[in-house]
CSV table of C-alpha atoms in Angstrom, one decimal:
chain,number,residue,atom,x,y,z
A,1,MET,CA,-0.3,-0.1,0.2
A,2,GLU,CA,3.1,2.6,0.4
A,3,LYS,CA,4.4,2.2,-2.5
A,4,LYS,CA,0.9,2.7,-4.3
A,5,ARG,CA,0.7,5.7,-1.6
A,6,LYS,CA,3.9,7.5,-3.1
A,7,PHE,CA,3.0,6.8,-6.4
A,8,LYS,CA,0.6,8.7,-6.9
A,9,ILE,CA,2.5,11.4,-5.5
A,10,VAL,CA,4.0,12.0,-8.7
A,11,ASP,CA,0.8,11.0,-10.4
A,12,VAL,CA,0.3,14.8,-9.0
A,13,VAL,CA,3.3,16.4,-10.2
A,14,PHE,CA,2.0,19.3,-12.6
A,15,CYS,CA,2.7,19.9,-16.3
A,16,MET,CA,3.4,23.6,-16.4
A,17,SER,CA,6.4,23.7,-18.5
A,18,PHE,CA,3.9,25.8,-20.9
A,19,PHE,CA,3.9,28.6,-18.6
A,20,MET,CA,7.8,29.4,-18.3
A,21,VAL,CA,7.6,30.6,-22.1
A,22,LEU,CA,4.8,32.1,-22.1
A,23,THR,CA,5.2,34.6,-19.0
A,24,ILE,CA,8.2,36.4,-20.8
A,25,MET,CA,5.6,37.1,-23.0
A,26,THR,CA,2.7,39.1,-20.7
A,27,GLY,CA,4.8,42.4,-21.1
A,28,CYS,CA,2.7,43.5,-23.8
A,29,GLY,CA,-0.6,46.6,-24.4
A,30,LYS,CA,-0.7,49.2,-23.3
A,31,LYS,CA,2.2,51.8,-21.5
A,32,GLY,CA,-0.1,54.6,-20.3
A,33,ASP,CA,-2.5,52.9,-18.5
A,34,SER,CA,-1.7,52.4,-14.9
A,35,ALA,CA,-4.0,50.3,-14.1
A,36,LEU,CA,-4.0,47.9,-17.1
A,37,SER,CA,-0.2,47.9,-16.5
A,38,ALA,CA,-0.1,47.2,-12.8
A,39,TYR,CA,-2.5,43.7,-14.1
A,40,LYS,CA,-0.3,42.8,-16.2
A,41,ALA,CA,2.2,42.6,-14.2
A,42,SER,CA,0.6,41.5,-11.3
A,43,MET,CA,-0.7,38.8,-13.8
A,44,SER,CA,2.8,38.2,-14.6
A,45,GLU,CA,4.0,37.3,-11.1
A,46,PHE,CA,0.8,35.3,-10.9
A,47,TYR,CA,2.9,32.9,-13.9
A,48,ASP,CA,6.5,33.4,-12.2
A,49,LYS,CA,4.6,31.8,-9.1
A,50,LEU,CA,3.3,28.7,-11.0
A,51,ALA,CA,6.4,28.4,-13.1
A,52,GLN,CA,8.2,28.4,-9.7
A,53,TYR,CA,5.2,25.8,-8.0
A,54,ASP,CA,5.7,23.5,-11.4
A,55,SER,CA,9.5,22.7,-10.4
A,56,SER,CA,10.0,22.6,-6.8
A,57,ILE,CA,6.5,19.6,-7.0
A,58,ASN,CA,8.1,18.3,-9.8
A,59,SER,CA,11.7,18.5,-7.6
A,60,ILE,CA,10.0,16.1,-4.7
A,61,ASN,CA,11.1,12.8,-4.0
A,62,PRO,CA,8.4,10.8,-4.0
A,63,ASP,CA,10.4,7.8,-2.1
A,64,SER,CA,11.1,10.6,0.7
A,65,ASP,CA,8.6,10.6,4.2
A,66,SER,CA,8.5,14.1,3.7
A,67,ALA,CA,6.7,14.1,-0.2
A,68,LYS,CA,3.0,14.2,0.4
A,69,GLU,CA,4.2,16.8,3.2
A,70,GLU,CA,6.0,19.1,0.5
A,71,LEU,CA,4.2,18.3,-1.9
A,72,LEU,CA,0.0,19.9,0.8
A,73,GLY,CA,2.2,22.7,0.9
A,74,TYR,CA,3.5,23.7,-2.5
A,75,LEU,CA,-0.7,22.6,-3.1
A,76,ASP,CA,-1.7,25.6,-0.2
A,77,GLU,CA,1.1,28.1,-1.2
A,78,MET,CA,-0.1,27.5,-5.1
A,79,ASN,CA,-3.8,28.1,-3.6
A,80,GLU,CA,-2.6,31.4,-2.0
A,81,ALA,CA,-1.1,32.6,-5.4
A,82,TYR,CA,-5.1,31.3,-7.0
A,83,LYS,CA,-7.0,33.0,-5.0
A,84,ALA,CA,-4.7,36.3,-5.2
A,85,MET,CA,-4.8,36.3,-8.4
A,86,GLY,CA,-9.2,35.8,-8.5
A,87,ASP,CA,-8.7,38.4,-6.0
A,88,LEU,CA,-7.2,40.9,-8.5
A,89,GLU,CA,-9.9,44.2,-10.1
A,90,VAL,CA,-9.2,43.0,-14.0
A,91,PRO,CA,-9.4,46.1,-15.6
A,92,ASN,CA,-11.9,46.9,-18.5
A,93,GLU,CA,-9.2,46.2,-21.4
A,94,PHE,CA,-9.5,42.5,-21.2
A,95,SER,CA,-13.6,42.1,-18.8
A,96,GLY,CA,-14.0,38.7,-20.2
A,97,ILE,CA,-11.5,37.3,-18.6
A,98,ALA,CA,-12.9,38.0,-15.2
A,99,GLU,CA,-15.2,35.3,-14.4
A,100,ILE,CA,-12.5,33.2,-15.8
A,101,ALA,CA,-10.3,34.3,-12.8
A,102,SER,CA,-13.1,33.8,-10.2
A,103,GLU,CA,-13.5,29.9,-11.6
A,104,ALA,CA,-9.9,29.7,-11.7
A,105,LYS,CA,-9.3,30.6,-7.9
A,106,ASP,CA,-12.3,28.0,-7.6
A,107,TYR,CA,-11.7,25.4,-9.1
A,108,MET,CA,-7.5,25.6,-7.4
A,109,GLN,CA,-10.0,26.4,-3.7
A,110,MET,CA,-11.6,22.7,-4.2
A,111,ALA,CA,-8.6,20.7,-5.5
A,112,ASN,CA,-7.0,21.5,-2.9
A,113,GLU,CA,-9.4,21.0,-0.1
A,114,CYS,CA,-9.6,17.1,-2.1
A,115,TYR,CA,-5.7,17.0,-2.3
A,116,HIS,CA,-6.2,16.8,2.0
A,117,LYS,CA,-8.5,14.5,1.8
A,118,ALA,CA,-6.6,12.4,-0.3
A,119,TYR,CA,-3.5,12.6,1.3
A,120,ASP,CA,-3.6,14.1,5.7
A,121,ASN,CA,-5.1,10.6,6.8
A,122,GLU,CA,-5.6,7.5,5.1
A,123,PHE,CA,-4.9,7.1,1.4
A,124,ASP,CA,-8.2,8.4,-0.5
A,125,GLU,CA,-7.8,7.2,-4.7
A,126,GLU,CA,-11.0,9.5,-4.7
A,127,SER,CA,-10.1,12.4,-3.7
A,128,LEU,CA,-7.3,12.5,-5.3
A,129,SER,CA,-9.3,11.9,-8.7
A,130,LEU,CA,-11.5,14.3,-8.1
A,131,ALA,CA,-8.6,16.8,-6.8
A,132,SER,CA,-7.3,16.1,-10.1
A,133,GLN,CA,-9.7,17.2,-12.3
A,134,TYR,CA,-10.6,20.7,-10.6
A,135,TYR,CA,-6.7,21.4,-10.9
A,136,GLU,CA,-7.6,20.8,-14.8
A,137,ARG,CA,-10.5,23.4,-15.0
A,138,ALA,CA,-8.1,26.0,-12.7
A,139,ASN,CA,-4.9,25.4,-15.0
A,140,LYS,CA,-6.7,24.9,-18.3
A,141,ARG,CA,-8.6,28.7,-17.3
A,142,THR,CA,-5.4,30.2,-16.2
A,143,PHE,CA,-4.0,28.8,-19.8
A,144,ILE,CA,-7.2,30.8,-21.1
A,145,MET,CA,-6.5,34.0,-19.5
A,146,LEU,CA,-2.7,33.3,-20.2
A,147,GLN,CA,-3.2,33.1,-23.9
A,148,VAL,CA,-5.8,36.3,-24.4
A,149,LEU,CA,-3.4,38.0,-22.1
A,150,HIS,CA,-1.0,37.7,-25.3
A,151,GLY,CA,-4.0,38.5,-27.9
A,152,GLU,CA,-4.5,35.3,-28.3
A,153,ASN,CA,-8.3,33.8,-29.0
A,154,PRO,CA,-8.3,31.0,-26.7
A,155,THR,CA,-7.8,26.8,-27.6
A,156,GLU,CA,-10.1,25.4,-26.0
A,157,GLU,CA,-13.1,23.9,-26.5
A,158,GLY,CA,-16.3,25.0,-25.7
A,159,VAL,CA,-14.5,28.9,-25.3
A,160,SER,CA,-15.7,31.5,-27.9
A,161,VAL,CA,-14.4,34.7,-28.3
A,162,THR,CA,-16.3,38.2,-28.7
A,163,THR,CA,-13.3,41.0,-29.3
A,164,GLU,CA,-14.8,44.2,-29.1
A,165,ASP,CA,-14.6,45.0,-32.3
A,166,SER,CA,-17.3,42.9,-33.1
A,167,PHE,CA,-19.4,45.8,-30.9
A,168,LYS,CA,-18.9,48.1,-33.3
A,169,PHE,CA,-20.7,46.2,-35.7
A,170,ALA,CA,-24.3,47.6,-36.8
A,171,THR,CA,-27.2,45.5,-37.9
A,172,ILE,CA,-29.8,48.2,-39.1
A,173,SER,CA,-28.9,51.4,-40.2
A,174,ASP,CA,-29.3,54.7,-38.3
A,175,ASP,CA,-32.3,55.7,-39.5
A,176,GLU,CA,-34.2,52.9,-39.5
A,177,GLU,CA,-32.8,52.3,-35.8
A,178,GLU,CA,-34.4,55.9,-35.2
A,179,THR,CA,-37.6,54.8,-36.0
A,180,GLU,CA,-37.8,51.6,-34.7
A,181,THR,CA,-37.1,53.7,-31.3
A,182,GLU,CA,-39.9,56.0,-32.0
A,183,GLU,CA,-42.3,52.9,-32.1
A,184,ILE,CA,-41.3,51.5,-29.2
A,185,THR,CA,-41.6,54.7,-27.5
A,186,GLU,CA,-45.3,55.2,-28.9
A,187,ASP,CA,-45.8,51.3,-27.4
A,188,THR,CA,-44.5,52.1,-24.2
A,189,GLU,CA,-46.5,55.1,-24.1
A,190,SER,CA,-49.9,53.3,-25.1
A,191,THR,CA,-49.4,50.4,-22.6
A,192,GLU,CA,-49.0,53.0,-19.7
């Protein structure tokens, strides 16, 4: 049973190498907007922390007596980083990722709780499986956010992108719109 437990710790080692490569690119955009610059700096710091946790978790010796405590410690720290990221005020330029950031924070919280359930006492395979699923969901959201921050269209299945430019297209000409507005006003007055 102890061998299985050590093996499962190795399964929990996360693959976030893409964060290290893409973190370098987060410093793009408008220079004059201090709120935007502060947000980008905070997000860059967040992704740097994730890369550090990835490295630290990958360096855990699964045969060590302290492997479980090290893993849970790094997961607790990662959870705190997700909480701080999820609590950041998202500037208008990136308002579309505000909900995704909150979801990532919540999923990481649930993952961390389940990892603790899996390892704190008697090993619990079901909690480990659930933790891995929550962690994967948190990771997918942070990757989508990273793509948006880099000005890329997210490539995850089930993700739709609406750019700011799409709101500039009018489907009704200005003349027709005025007529339609007048008609709506008349209808509203007759129902009162």
